[in-house]
Amino acid sequence: MQVDTPLDTEVQFVKGVGPDRAAKLERLGIATVGDLLWHLPREILDLTQVVPVSQLQADTDQTVRGTVADVDSMQLRNGRLMTAVLLDCGDEILRGVWFNSPWILNKFWLGQDVLFSAKPKRRSGRWEMTHPRVQVLEDEQSAESGGGVLPRYSLTEGLRMDELRRCVASAVRDFAEFVPDYLPASFRHKHQLVPAVEAIRSVHQPQTVAQYEAARHRLVFEDLLEFQLALAERRQAWRNEGAGVSVPYTAKIDARIRRLFPFRLTGGQDRAIEEITADMSSGRAMHRLLQADVGAGKTVVAMAAMLAVVAAGYQAVLMAPTELLAEQHWETLERALAHSRVRRRLLTGSLAAAVRKSALEEIANGNCDLVVGTQAVIQQAVRFHNLGLVVIDEQHKFGVEQRAHFSTPGSPPHVLVMTATPIPRSLCLTAFGDLDLTLIRELPPGRQPVVTSRVLGPAARTKAWKFIASQLKEGRQAYIVCPRIEAGEDLLDDVSAEATFERLSRNELRDFRLGLVHGRLSTPERAAVMESFREGTLQAIVSTTVVEVGVDIPNATLMAILQAERFGLSQLHQLRGRIGRGEFRGYCFLFSESTTAEAGERLTAMESLSDGFAIAEKDFEIRGPGDVLGTRQHGSLPLRIARLGSDIALLERTQKTARELVDTGAFDTPEFAPLKQQVTKRFSQLFGVGQTG
């Protein structure tokens, strides 16, 4: 068999693997020796630091090992739920306790061998740990001798931990020496990084925790640095594409734009407009990400940017991921520009042929200043006369290629990417690492935090519906959000929008005027329902997530979200942002019968958190980048080993380092040639880095 390097050898030829285990390893994405060496431990078990219970010291972080002897939960007088796990540690019993965490019951079983880590306290003559970190020991780990630092790997069905450890050990012994080191020695010394071969050996076979951490640090640093270098090169390429459209922004233009808004802008909006207009007047193409919490007014900022471009004689386009969102943006612009001379067009896939043809002609000949649309605006038939600004809304629902579509050589337009779903800091540094960042954190004056409550069980459901009814009688309005339009086979209870509308009309809300709105209604039908709700003719509407964005009804103070565990935290926060926009306090009820650990953790977080940026971080921690950003559909981030949730400090450091290397030209020197070739190899197809012509 011919291979380019020993690391390309098929994994079955590693001593102790063979064809059968190779087939199992393939399910983990391991096909070659190199894949096996880069299948790093997901964590380590430090059995060297396990302390007998009799030797514990109060308020010092320590680890104990024991067997689960009892699991129980009880309701305390203050209303909190306490879950307790008793560990038989041989010499003594230790108790682990959790509060308001009912899902803990499902994590343990009698006879389970575990490690608890926390700062213990002595209570009632017994040692106790509150919310300890838990590591479950597999059967073979209980039997393994030595009690040292054990790596733990991701497994697949039919493959035991001890088997995989032996396979990795063989690969390390016979092939680690062939691992290339792309980082120059001087660079490694500057950043205190161990050589690659040493890192691979130590990460799989550490003698101490410190040795493991130094090895993993080196490998993660390189993984993130290569990715950040690709982003930095693309960022530089965009800046070097050619002179950007110059958009002057004078006090007179600013005053004309602000007159269109019947309210005073917040300090955050002012700063965002200042940053964006400074970019657009610099003579260099802007590539900026605008993030705002729900209700912070990012659309107003985008409108100001688009109108500044139009005032300078150029065209602007706003692209949304769905027709519904495009239509909502269009309605917002129509209201604001009702008495303006700005020529504007809505361009979506459902336009009649004649209307579409007319719109395309006006866009091409410059008789249209502002375009709002879906992906229809990037189809081949669309030709802009003098495009100056592209605004891409909810960027995480688009792929990288769609953002890059507008960045054509010659006279590239400015690009403003925006989202009302705050993005975790780690994802800003990766998925959007090639963009400059603008944040709007503050909300408009008068916005009150929404009271959020989880509704679990029949008694709580009855109480919640009675409260909603009492508020409706006082003149408030309510959203009832359902996970889907009609019943599905996987719904144990029929909480579809259609069924919920029928049930509430007959039962809990029978005394009130209800409406039904969802994505299958035609645009005029949806508009009619929402207008009736806006005018107060309807007191409540039952809907799907079509009300997630773009709806602003100050009198709507109530929201009930059914089967709330089916939604991500950021989406729940987005929905919750529809209420509490007026003078009255908002109330959000999260109906859920799920008792899973993830559901409990997420819905408890929603009760306690109101800041969208904190919620985004929590959502990311629980669900990971694929779900948070929608990359399950668009491809996960191309990182080999880094964990975006826990490696945030390294992300920031490698981004700064990568930008310095690229901006100073150091990355193009012979010393970094091997690293540059590696970056090109890994990312040329995704980002076009390293390609010419």
PDB file of C-alpha atoms in Angstrom, residues 218-456:
ATOM      1  CA  ARG A 218      -0.154  23.138  22.345  1.00  0.00           C
ATOM      2  CA  LEU A 219      -2.411  21.085  20.040  1.00  0.00           C
ATOM      3  CA  VAL A 220      -5.489  23.259  20.561  1.00  0.00           C
ATOM      4  CA  PHE A 221      -3.409  26.405  20.051  1.00  0.00           C
ATOM      5  CA  GLU A 222      -2.229  25.112  16.676  1.00  0.00           C
ATOM      6  CA  ASP A 223      -5.740  24.003  15.660  1.00  0.00           C
ATOM      7  CA  LEU A 224      -7.228  27.417  16.454  1.00  0.00           C
ATOM      8  CA  LEU A 225      -4.256  29.353  15.046  1.00  0.00           C
ATOM      9  CA  GLU A 226      -4.539  27.654  11.654  1.00  0.00           C
ATOM     10  CA  PHE A 227      -8.263  28.455  11.521  1.00  0.00           C
ATOM     11  CA  GLN A 228      -7.712  32.053  12.625  1.00  0.00           C
ATOM     12  CA  LEU A 229      -4.958  32.478  10.040  1.00  0.00           C
ATOM     13  CA  ALA A 230      -7.403  31.393   7.331  1.00  0.00           C
ATOM     14  CA  LEU A 231      -9.918  33.948   8.579  1.00  0.00           C
ATOM     15  CA  ALA A 232      -7.259  36.665   8.850  1.00  0.00           C
ATOM     16  CA  GLU A 233      -6.127  35.995   5.265  1.00  0.00           C
ATOM     17  CA  ARG A 234      -9.697  36.227   4.007  1.00  0.00           C
ATOM     18  CA  ARG A 235     -10.205  39.426   5.984  1.00  0.00           C
ATOM     19  CA  GLN A 236      -7.056  40.914   4.423  1.00  0.00           C
ATOM     20  CA  ALA A 237      -8.091  39.749   0.943  1.00  0.00           C
ATOM     21  CA  TRP A 238     -11.419  41.526   1.320  1.00  0.00           C
ATOM     22  CA  ARG A 239      -9.649  44.688   2.412  1.00  0.00           C
ATOM     23  CA  ASN A 240      -7.318  44.473  -0.589  1.00  0.00           C
ATOM     24  CA  GLU A 241     -10.048  43.756  -3.144  1.00  0.00           C
ATOM     25  CA  GLY A 242     -10.138  47.329  -4.286  1.00  0.00           C
ATOM     26  CA  ALA A 243     -11.446  50.693  -3.185  1.00  0.00           C
ATOM     27  CA  GLY A 244     -14.794  50.321  -1.442  1.00  0.00           C
ATOM     28  CA  VAL A 245     -17.767  52.523  -2.186  1.00  0.00           C
ATOM     29  CA  SER A 246     -17.227  55.853  -0.410  1.00  0.00           C
ATOM     30  CA  VAL A 247     -20.334  56.916   1.511  1.00  0.00           C
ATOM     31  CA  PRO A 248     -20.052  60.373   3.103  1.00  0.00           C
ATOM     32  CA  TYR A 249     -22.116  60.826   6.270  1.00  0.00           C
ATOM     33  CA  THR A 250     -22.762  64.428   7.196  1.00  0.00           C
ATOM     34  CA  ALA A 251     -24.745  65.989  10.024  1.00  0.00           C
ATOM     35  CA  LYS A 252     -27.409  66.978   7.483  1.00  0.00           C
ATOM     36  CA  ILE A 253     -27.831  63.390   6.247  1.00  0.00           C
ATOM     37  CA  ASP A 254     -27.912  62.142   9.837  1.00  0.00           C
ATOM     38  CA  ALA A 255     -30.656  64.614  10.764  1.00  0.00           C
ATOM     39  CA  ARG A 256     -32.763  63.669   7.688  1.00  0.00           C
ATOM     40  CA  ILE A 257     -32.527  59.970   8.602  1.00  0.00           C
ATOM     41  CA  ARG A 258     -33.340  60.467  12.291  1.00  0.00           C
ATOM     42  CA  ARG A 259     -36.493  62.432  11.420  1.00  0.00           C
ATOM     43  CA  LEU A 260     -37.930  59.172  10.052  1.00  0.00           C
ATOM     44  CA  PHE A 261     -37.937  57.576  13.518  1.00  0.00           C
ATOM     45  CA  PRO A 262     -40.641  58.658  16.014  1.00  0.00           C
ATOM     46  CA  PHE A 263     -38.330  58.018  18.975  1.00  0.00           C
ATOM     47  CA  ARG A 264     -34.886  58.888  20.238  1.00  0.00           C
ATOM     48  CA  LEU A 265     -32.128  56.382  19.505  1.00  0.00           C
ATOM     49  CA  THR A 266     -30.281  54.712  22.364  1.00  0.00           C
ATOM     50  CA  GLY A 267     -26.607  55.258  23.062  1.00  0.00           C
ATOM     51  CA  GLY A 268     -25.900  51.774  21.708  1.00  0.00           C
ATOM     52  CA  GLN A 269     -27.671  52.563  18.446  1.00  0.00           C
ATOM     53  CA  ASP A 270     -25.795  55.853  18.146  1.00  0.00           C
ATOM     54  CA  ARG A 271     -22.439  54.099  18.614  1.00  0.00           C
ATOM     55  CA  ALA A 272     -23.364  51.396  16.101  1.00  0.00           C
ATOM     56  CA  ILE A 273     -24.326  53.968  13.453  1.00  0.00           C
ATOM     57  CA  GLU A 274     -21.103  55.853  14.147  1.00  0.00           C
ATOM     58  CA  GLU A 275     -18.946  52.725  13.657  1.00  0.00           C
ATOM     59  CA  ILE A 276     -20.786  51.628  10.519  1.00  0.00           C
ATOM     60  CA  THR A 277     -20.807  55.020   8.817  1.00  0.00           C
ATOM     61  CA  ALA A 278     -17.110  55.503   9.663  1.00  0.00           C
ATOM     62  CA  ASP A 279     -16.399  52.193   7.910  1.00  0.00           C
ATOM     63  CA  MET A 280     -18.450  53.127   4.859  1.00  0.00           C
ATOM     64  CA  SER A 281     -16.775  56.520   4.481  1.00  0.00           C
ATOM     65  CA  SER A 282     -13.249  55.100   4.827  1.00  0.00           C
ATOM     66  CA  GLY A 283     -12.881  54.154   1.151  1.00  0.00           C
ATOM     67  CA  ARG A 284     -12.429  50.503   2.119  1.00  0.00           C
ATOM     68  CA  ALA A 285     -15.122  47.843   1.914  1.00  0.00           C
ATOM     69  CA  MET A 286     -16.814  47.238   5.269  1.00  0.00           C
ATOM     70  CA  HIS A 287     -17.305  43.703   6.596  1.00  0.00           C
ATOM     71  CA  ARG A 288     -19.003  44.101   9.977  1.00  0.00           C
ATOM     72  CA  LEU A 289     -21.170  41.983  12.274  1.00  0.00           C
ATOM     73  CA  LEU A 290     -23.921  43.837  14.130  1.00  0.00           C
ATOM     74  CA  GLN A 291     -25.172  41.988  17.201  1.00  0.00           C
ATOM     75  CA  ALA A 292     -28.019  43.164  19.374  1.00  0.00           C
ATOM     76  CA  ASP A 293     -30.136  41.727  22.129  1.00  0.00           C
ATOM     77  CA  VAL A 294     -33.820  41.159  21.438  1.00  0.00           C
ATOM     78  CA  GLY A 295     -35.580  44.515  21.194  1.00  0.00           C
ATOM     79  CA  ALA A 296     -32.361  46.556  21.127  1.00  0.00           C
ATOM     80  CA  GLY A 297     -33.183  48.038  17.720  1.00  0.00           C
ATOM     81  CA  LYS A 298     -30.738  46.608  15.192  1.00  0.00           C
ATOM     82  CA  THR A 299     -33.228  47.124  12.332  1.00  0.00           C
ATOM     83  CA  VAL A 300     -33.173  50.877  12.948  1.00  0.00           C
ATOM     84  CA  VAL A 301     -29.372  50.861  12.679  1.00  0.00           C
ATOM     85  CA  ALA A 302     -29.525  48.849   9.446  1.00  0.00           C
ATOM     86  CA  MET A 303     -32.093  51.275   8.019  1.00  0.00           C
ATOM     87  CA  ALA A 304     -29.848  54.231   8.859  1.00  0.00           C
ATOM     88  CA  ALA A 305     -26.922  52.552   7.074  1.00  0.00           C
ATOM     89  CA  MET A 306     -29.015  51.742   3.985  1.00  0.00           C
ATOM     90  CA  LEU A 307     -30.446  55.258   3.784  1.00  0.00           C
ATOM     91  CA  ALA A 308     -26.946  56.755   4.082  1.00  0.00           C
ATOM     92  CA  VAL A 309     -25.892  54.667   1.085  1.00  0.00           C
ATOM     93  CA  VAL A 310     -28.979  55.693  -0.884  1.00  0.00           C
ATOM     94  CA  ALA A 311     -28.317  59.362  -0.039  1.00  0.00           C
ATOM     95  CA  ALA A 312     -24.844  58.924  -1.583  1.00  0.00           C
ATOM     96  CA  GLY A 313     -26.399  57.691  -4.837  1.00  0.00           C
ATOM     97  CA  TYR A 314     -25.914  53.927  -4.407  1.00  0.00           C
ATOM     98  CA  GLN A 315     -28.226  50.962  -3.996  1.00  0.00           C
ATOM     99  CA  ALA A 316     -28.742  48.940  -0.815  1.00  0.00           C
ATOM    100  CA  VAL A 317     -30.131  45.443  -0.339  1.00  0.00           C
ATOM    101  CA  LEU A 318     -31.425  43.675   2.765  1.00  0.00           C
ATOM    102  CA  MET A 319     -31.441  39.859   2.575  1.00  0.00           C
ATOM    103  CA  ALA A 320     -33.459  37.776   5.060  1.00  0.00           C
ATOM    104  CA  PRO A 321     -33.514  33.958   5.373  1.00  0.00           C
ATOM    105  CA  THR A 322     -37.296  33.534   4.933  1.00  0.00           C
ATOM    106  CA  GLU A 323     -40.077  35.215   2.995  1.00  0.00           C
ATOM    107  CA  LEU A 324     -41.926  35.917   6.231  1.00  0.00           C
ATOM    108  CA  LEU A 325     -38.976  37.790   7.735  1.00  0.00           C
ATOM    109  CA  ALA A 326     -38.359  39.605   4.453  1.00  0.00           C
ATOM    110  CA  GLU A 327     -42.019  40.685   4.413  1.00  0.00           C
ATOM    111  CA  GLN A 328     -41.796  41.890   8.021  1.00  0.00           C
ATOM    112  CA  HIS A 329     -38.694  43.955   7.208  1.00  0.00           C
ATOM    113  CA  TRP A 330     -40.500  45.294   4.157  1.00  0.00           C
ATOM    114  CA  GLU A 331     -43.510  46.384   6.234  1.00  0.00           C
ATOM    115  CA  THR A 332     -41.207  48.116   8.731  1.00  0.00           C
ATOM    116  CA  LEU A 333     -39.448  49.993   5.933  1.00  0.00           C
ATOM    117  CA  GLU A 334     -42.729  50.842   4.248  1.00  0.00           C
ATOM    118  CA  ARG A 335     -44.042  52.473   7.435  1.00  0.00           C
ATOM    119  CA  ALA A 336     -40.821  54.417   8.001  1.00  0.00           C
ATOM    120  CA  LEU A 337     -40.449  55.501   4.359  1.00  0.00           C
ATOM    121  CA  ALA A 338     -44.125  56.153   3.626  1.00  0.00           C
ATOM    122  CA  HIS A 339     -43.438  59.820   2.802  1.00  0.00           C
ATOM    123  CA  SER A 340     -39.916  59.308   1.462  1.00  0.00           C
ATOM    124  CA  ARG A 341     -38.702  59.500  -2.142  1.00  0.00           C
ATOM    125  CA  VAL A 342     -36.611  56.349  -1.705  1.00  0.00           C
ATOM    126  CA  ARG A 343     -37.526  53.913  -4.504  1.00  0.00           C
ATOM    127  CA  ARG A 344     -37.846  50.424  -3.074  1.00  0.00           C
ATOM    128  CA  ARG A 345     -38.777  46.880  -4.086  1.00  0.00           C
ATOM    129  CA  LEU A 346     -39.590  43.579  -2.377  1.00  0.00           C
ATOM    130  CA  LEU A 347     -37.972  40.632  -4.162  1.00  0.00           C
ATOM    131  CA  THR A 348     -38.950  37.120  -3.078  1.00  0.00           C
ATOM    132  CA  GLY A 349     -39.424  33.807  -4.827  1.00  0.00           C
ATOM    133  CA  SER A 350     -43.218  33.977  -4.733  1.00  0.00           C
ATOM    134  CA  LEU A 351     -43.559  37.146  -6.820  1.00  0.00           C
ATOM    135  CA  ALA A 352     -45.660  36.900  -9.950  1.00  0.00           C
ATOM    136  CA  ALA A 353     -43.570  36.674 -13.123  1.00  0.00           C
ATOM    137  CA  ALA A 354     -44.575  40.119 -14.400  1.00  0.00           C
ATOM    138  CA  VAL A 355     -43.906  41.794 -11.063  1.00  0.00           C
ATOM    139  CA  ARG A 356     -40.553  40.047 -10.769  1.00  0.00           C
ATOM    140  CA  LYS A 357     -39.530  41.070 -14.294  1.00  0.00           C
ATOM    141  CA  SER A 358     -40.380  44.690 -13.569  1.00  0.00           C
ATOM    142  CA  ALA A 359     -38.432  44.612 -10.295  1.00  0.00           C
ATOM    143  CA  LEU A 360     -35.346  43.106 -11.958  1.00  0.00           C
ATOM    144  CA  GLU A 361     -35.401  45.788 -14.670  1.00  0.00           C
ATOM    145  CA  GLU A 362     -35.637  48.602 -12.110  1.00  0.00           C
ATOM    146  CA  ILE A 363     -32.808  47.121 -10.038  1.00  0.00           C
ATOM    147  CA  ALA A 364     -30.601  46.721 -13.111  1.00  0.00           C
ATOM    148  CA  ASN A 365     -31.154  50.207 -14.523  1.00  0.00           C
ATOM    149  CA  GLY A 366     -30.809  52.001 -11.192  1.00  0.00           C
ATOM    150  CA  ASN A 367     -34.464  53.013 -10.833  1.00  0.00           C
ATOM    151  CA  CYS A 368     -34.668  51.135  -7.529  1.00  0.00           C
ATOM    152  CA  ASP A 369     -32.676  52.388  -4.536  1.00  0.00           C
ATOM    153  CA  LEU A 370     -33.467  49.818  -1.888  1.00  0.00           C
ATOM    154  CA  VAL A 371     -34.243  46.095  -2.218  1.00  0.00           C
ATOM    155  CA  VAL A 372     -35.604  43.780   0.465  1.00  0.00           C
ATOM    156  CA  GLY A 373     -35.687  40.073  -0.274  1.00  0.00           C
ATOM    157  CA  THR A 374     -34.743  36.494   0.410  1.00  0.00           C
ATOM    158  CA  GLN A 375     -32.032  34.471  -1.305  1.00  0.00           C
ATOM    159  CA  ALA A 376     -33.813  35.531  -4.479  1.00  0.00           C
ATOM    160  CA  VAL A 377     -31.610  38.664  -4.409  1.00  0.00           C
ATOM    161  CA  ILE A 378     -28.449  36.611  -5.051  1.00  0.00           C
ATOM    162  CA  GLN A 379     -29.752  34.626  -7.998  1.00  0.00           C
ATOM    163  CA  GLN A 380     -27.969  34.997 -11.308  1.00  0.00           C
ATOM    164  CA  ALA A 381     -30.792  36.982 -12.887  1.00  0.00           C
ATOM    165  CA  VAL A 382     -30.412  39.810 -10.355  1.00  0.00           C
ATOM    166  CA  ARG A 383     -28.079  42.557 -11.576  1.00  0.00           C
ATOM    167  CA  PHE A 384     -27.511  45.667  -9.487  1.00  0.00           C
ATOM    168  CA  HIS A 385     -26.757  48.988 -11.158  1.00  0.00           C
ATOM    169  CA  ASN A 386     -24.442  50.354  -8.418  1.00  0.00           C
ATOM    170  CA  LEU A 387     -24.699  48.287  -5.267  1.00  0.00           C
ATOM    171  CA  GLY A 388     -23.237  50.066  -2.235  1.00  0.00           C
ATOM    172  CA  LEU A 389     -24.397  48.053   0.792  1.00  0.00           C
ATOM    173  CA  VAL A 390     -25.555  44.520   1.526  1.00  0.00           C
ATOM    174  CA  VAL A 391     -27.307  43.854   4.835  1.00  0.00           C
ATOM    175  CA  ILE A 392     -27.619  40.147   5.671  1.00  0.00           C
ATOM    176  CA  ASP A 393     -30.060  39.423   8.481  1.00  0.00           C
ATOM    177  CA  GLU A 394     -29.862  36.352  10.728  1.00  0.00           C
ATOM    178  CA  GLN A 395     -26.525  35.375   9.140  1.00  0.00           C
ATOM    179  CA  HIS A 396     -26.334  32.069  11.033  1.00  0.00           C
ATOM    180  CA  LYS A 397     -29.175  30.782   8.854  1.00  0.00           C
ATOM    181  CA  PHE A 398     -27.065  31.318   5.749  1.00  0.00           C
ATOM    182  CA  GLY A 399     -23.886  29.570   4.653  1.00  0.00           C
ATOM    183  CA  VAL A 400     -20.452  31.164   4.242  1.00  0.00           C
ATOM    184  CA  GLU A 401     -20.810  31.092   0.458  1.00  0.00           C
ATOM    185  CA  GLN A 402     -23.948  33.241   0.540  1.00  0.00           C
ATOM    186  CA  ARG A 403     -22.201  35.966   2.510  1.00  0.00           C
ATOM    187  CA  ALA A 404     -19.273  35.914   0.093  1.00  0.00           C
ATOM    188  CA  HIS A 405     -21.551  36.143  -2.980  1.00  0.00           C
ATOM    189  CA  PHE A 406     -21.666  39.940  -2.876  1.00  0.00           C
ATOM    190  CA  SER A 407     -17.914  40.372  -2.416  1.00  0.00           C
ATOM    191  CA  THR A 408     -17.045  40.655  -6.071  1.00  0.00           C
ATOM    192  CA  PRO A 409     -13.651  42.045  -7.159  1.00  0.00           C
ATOM    193  CA  GLY A 410     -13.393  45.587  -8.452  1.00  0.00           C
ATOM    194  CA  SER A 411     -15.727  47.762  -6.431  1.00  0.00           C
ATOM    195  CA  PRO A 412     -17.010  45.522  -3.635  1.00  0.00           C
ATOM    196  CA  PRO A 413     -20.072  46.723  -1.711  1.00  0.00           C
ATOM    197  CA  HIS A 414     -20.070  47.195   2.031  1.00  0.00           C
ATOM    198  CA  VAL A 415     -21.375  44.137   3.918  1.00  0.00           C
ATOM    199  CA  LEU A 416     -23.266  44.390   7.209  1.00  0.00           C
ATOM    200  CA  VAL A 417     -24.168  41.075   8.806  1.00  0.00           C
ATOM    201  CA  MET A 418     -26.667  41.316  11.638  1.00  0.00           C
ATOM    202  CA  THR A 419     -28.470  39.088  14.087  1.00  0.00           C
ATOM    203  CA  ALA A 420     -30.919  39.598  16.937  1.00  0.00           C
ATOM    204  CA  THR A 421     -29.859  36.243  18.340  1.00  0.00           C
ATOM    205  CA  PRO A 422     -26.763  37.117  20.385  1.00  0.00           C
ATOM    206  CA  ILE A 423     -23.894  34.875  19.339  1.00  0.00           C
ATOM    207  CA  PRO A 424     -21.551  33.380  21.944  1.00  0.00           C
ATOM    208  CA  ARG A 425     -18.184  35.126  22.090  1.00  0.00           C
ATOM    209  CA  SER A 426     -16.386  31.970  20.967  1.00  0.00           C
ATOM    210  CA  LEU A 427     -18.476  31.739  17.795  1.00  0.00           C
ATOM    211  CA  CYS A 428     -17.930  35.427  17.062  1.00  0.00           C
ATOM    212  CA  LEU A 429     -14.209  34.669  17.055  1.00  0.00           C
ATOM    213  CA  THR A 430     -14.578  31.685  14.715  1.00  0.00           C
ATOM    214  CA  ALA A 431     -17.643  31.603  12.487  1.00  0.00           C
ATOM    215  CA  PHE A 432     -17.477  35.414  12.185  1.00  0.00           C
ATOM    216  CA  GLY A 433     -13.789  35.909  12.914  1.00  0.00           C
ATOM    217  CA  ASP A 434     -13.201  37.652   9.598  1.00  0.00           C
ATOM    218  CA  LEU A 435     -15.668  40.421  10.486  1.00  0.00           C
ATOM    219  CA  ASP A 436     -15.339  43.507  12.656  1.00  0.00           C
ATOM    220  CA  LEU A 437     -17.813  43.474  15.529  1.00  0.00           C
ATOM    221  CA  THR A 438     -20.416  45.971  16.739  1.00  0.00           C
ATOM    222  CA  LEU A 439     -22.548  45.205  19.803  1.00  0.00           C
ATOM    223  CA  ILE A 440     -25.763  46.852  21.005  1.00  0.00           C
ATOM    224  CA  ARG A 441     -26.336  45.698  24.559  1.00  0.00           C
ATOM    225  CA  GLU A 442     -28.679  48.296  25.986  1.00  0.00           C
ATOM    226  CA  LEU A 443     -32.441  48.208  25.522  1.00  0.00           C
ATOM    227  CA  PRO A 444     -34.676  51.221  24.822  1.00  0.00           C
ATOM    228  CA  PRO A 445     -35.802  53.164  27.933  1.00  0.00           C
ATOM    229  CA  GLY A 446     -38.791  51.715  29.767  1.00  0.00           C
ATOM    230  CA  ARG A 447     -38.228  48.066  28.857  1.00  0.00           C
ATOM    231  CA  GLN A 448     -38.857  45.899  31.921  1.00  0.00           C
ATOM    232  CA  PRO A 449     -37.506  42.400  32.516  1.00  0.00           C
ATOM    233  CA  VAL A 450     -40.094  39.741  31.747  1.00  0.00           C
ATOM    234  CA  VAL A 451     -41.139  37.459  34.626  1.00  0.00           C
ATOM    235  CA  THR A 452     -40.492  33.914  33.372  1.00  0.00           C
ATOM    236  CA  SER A 453     -41.857  30.752  34.981  1.00  0.00           C
ATOM    237  CA  ARG A 454     -41.627  27.073  34.123  1.00  0.00           C
ATOM    238  CA  VAL A 455     -45.030  25.361  34.180  1.00  0.00           C
ATOM    239  CA  LEU A 456     -44.763  21.703  35.159  1.00  0.00           C
TER     240      LEU A 456
END
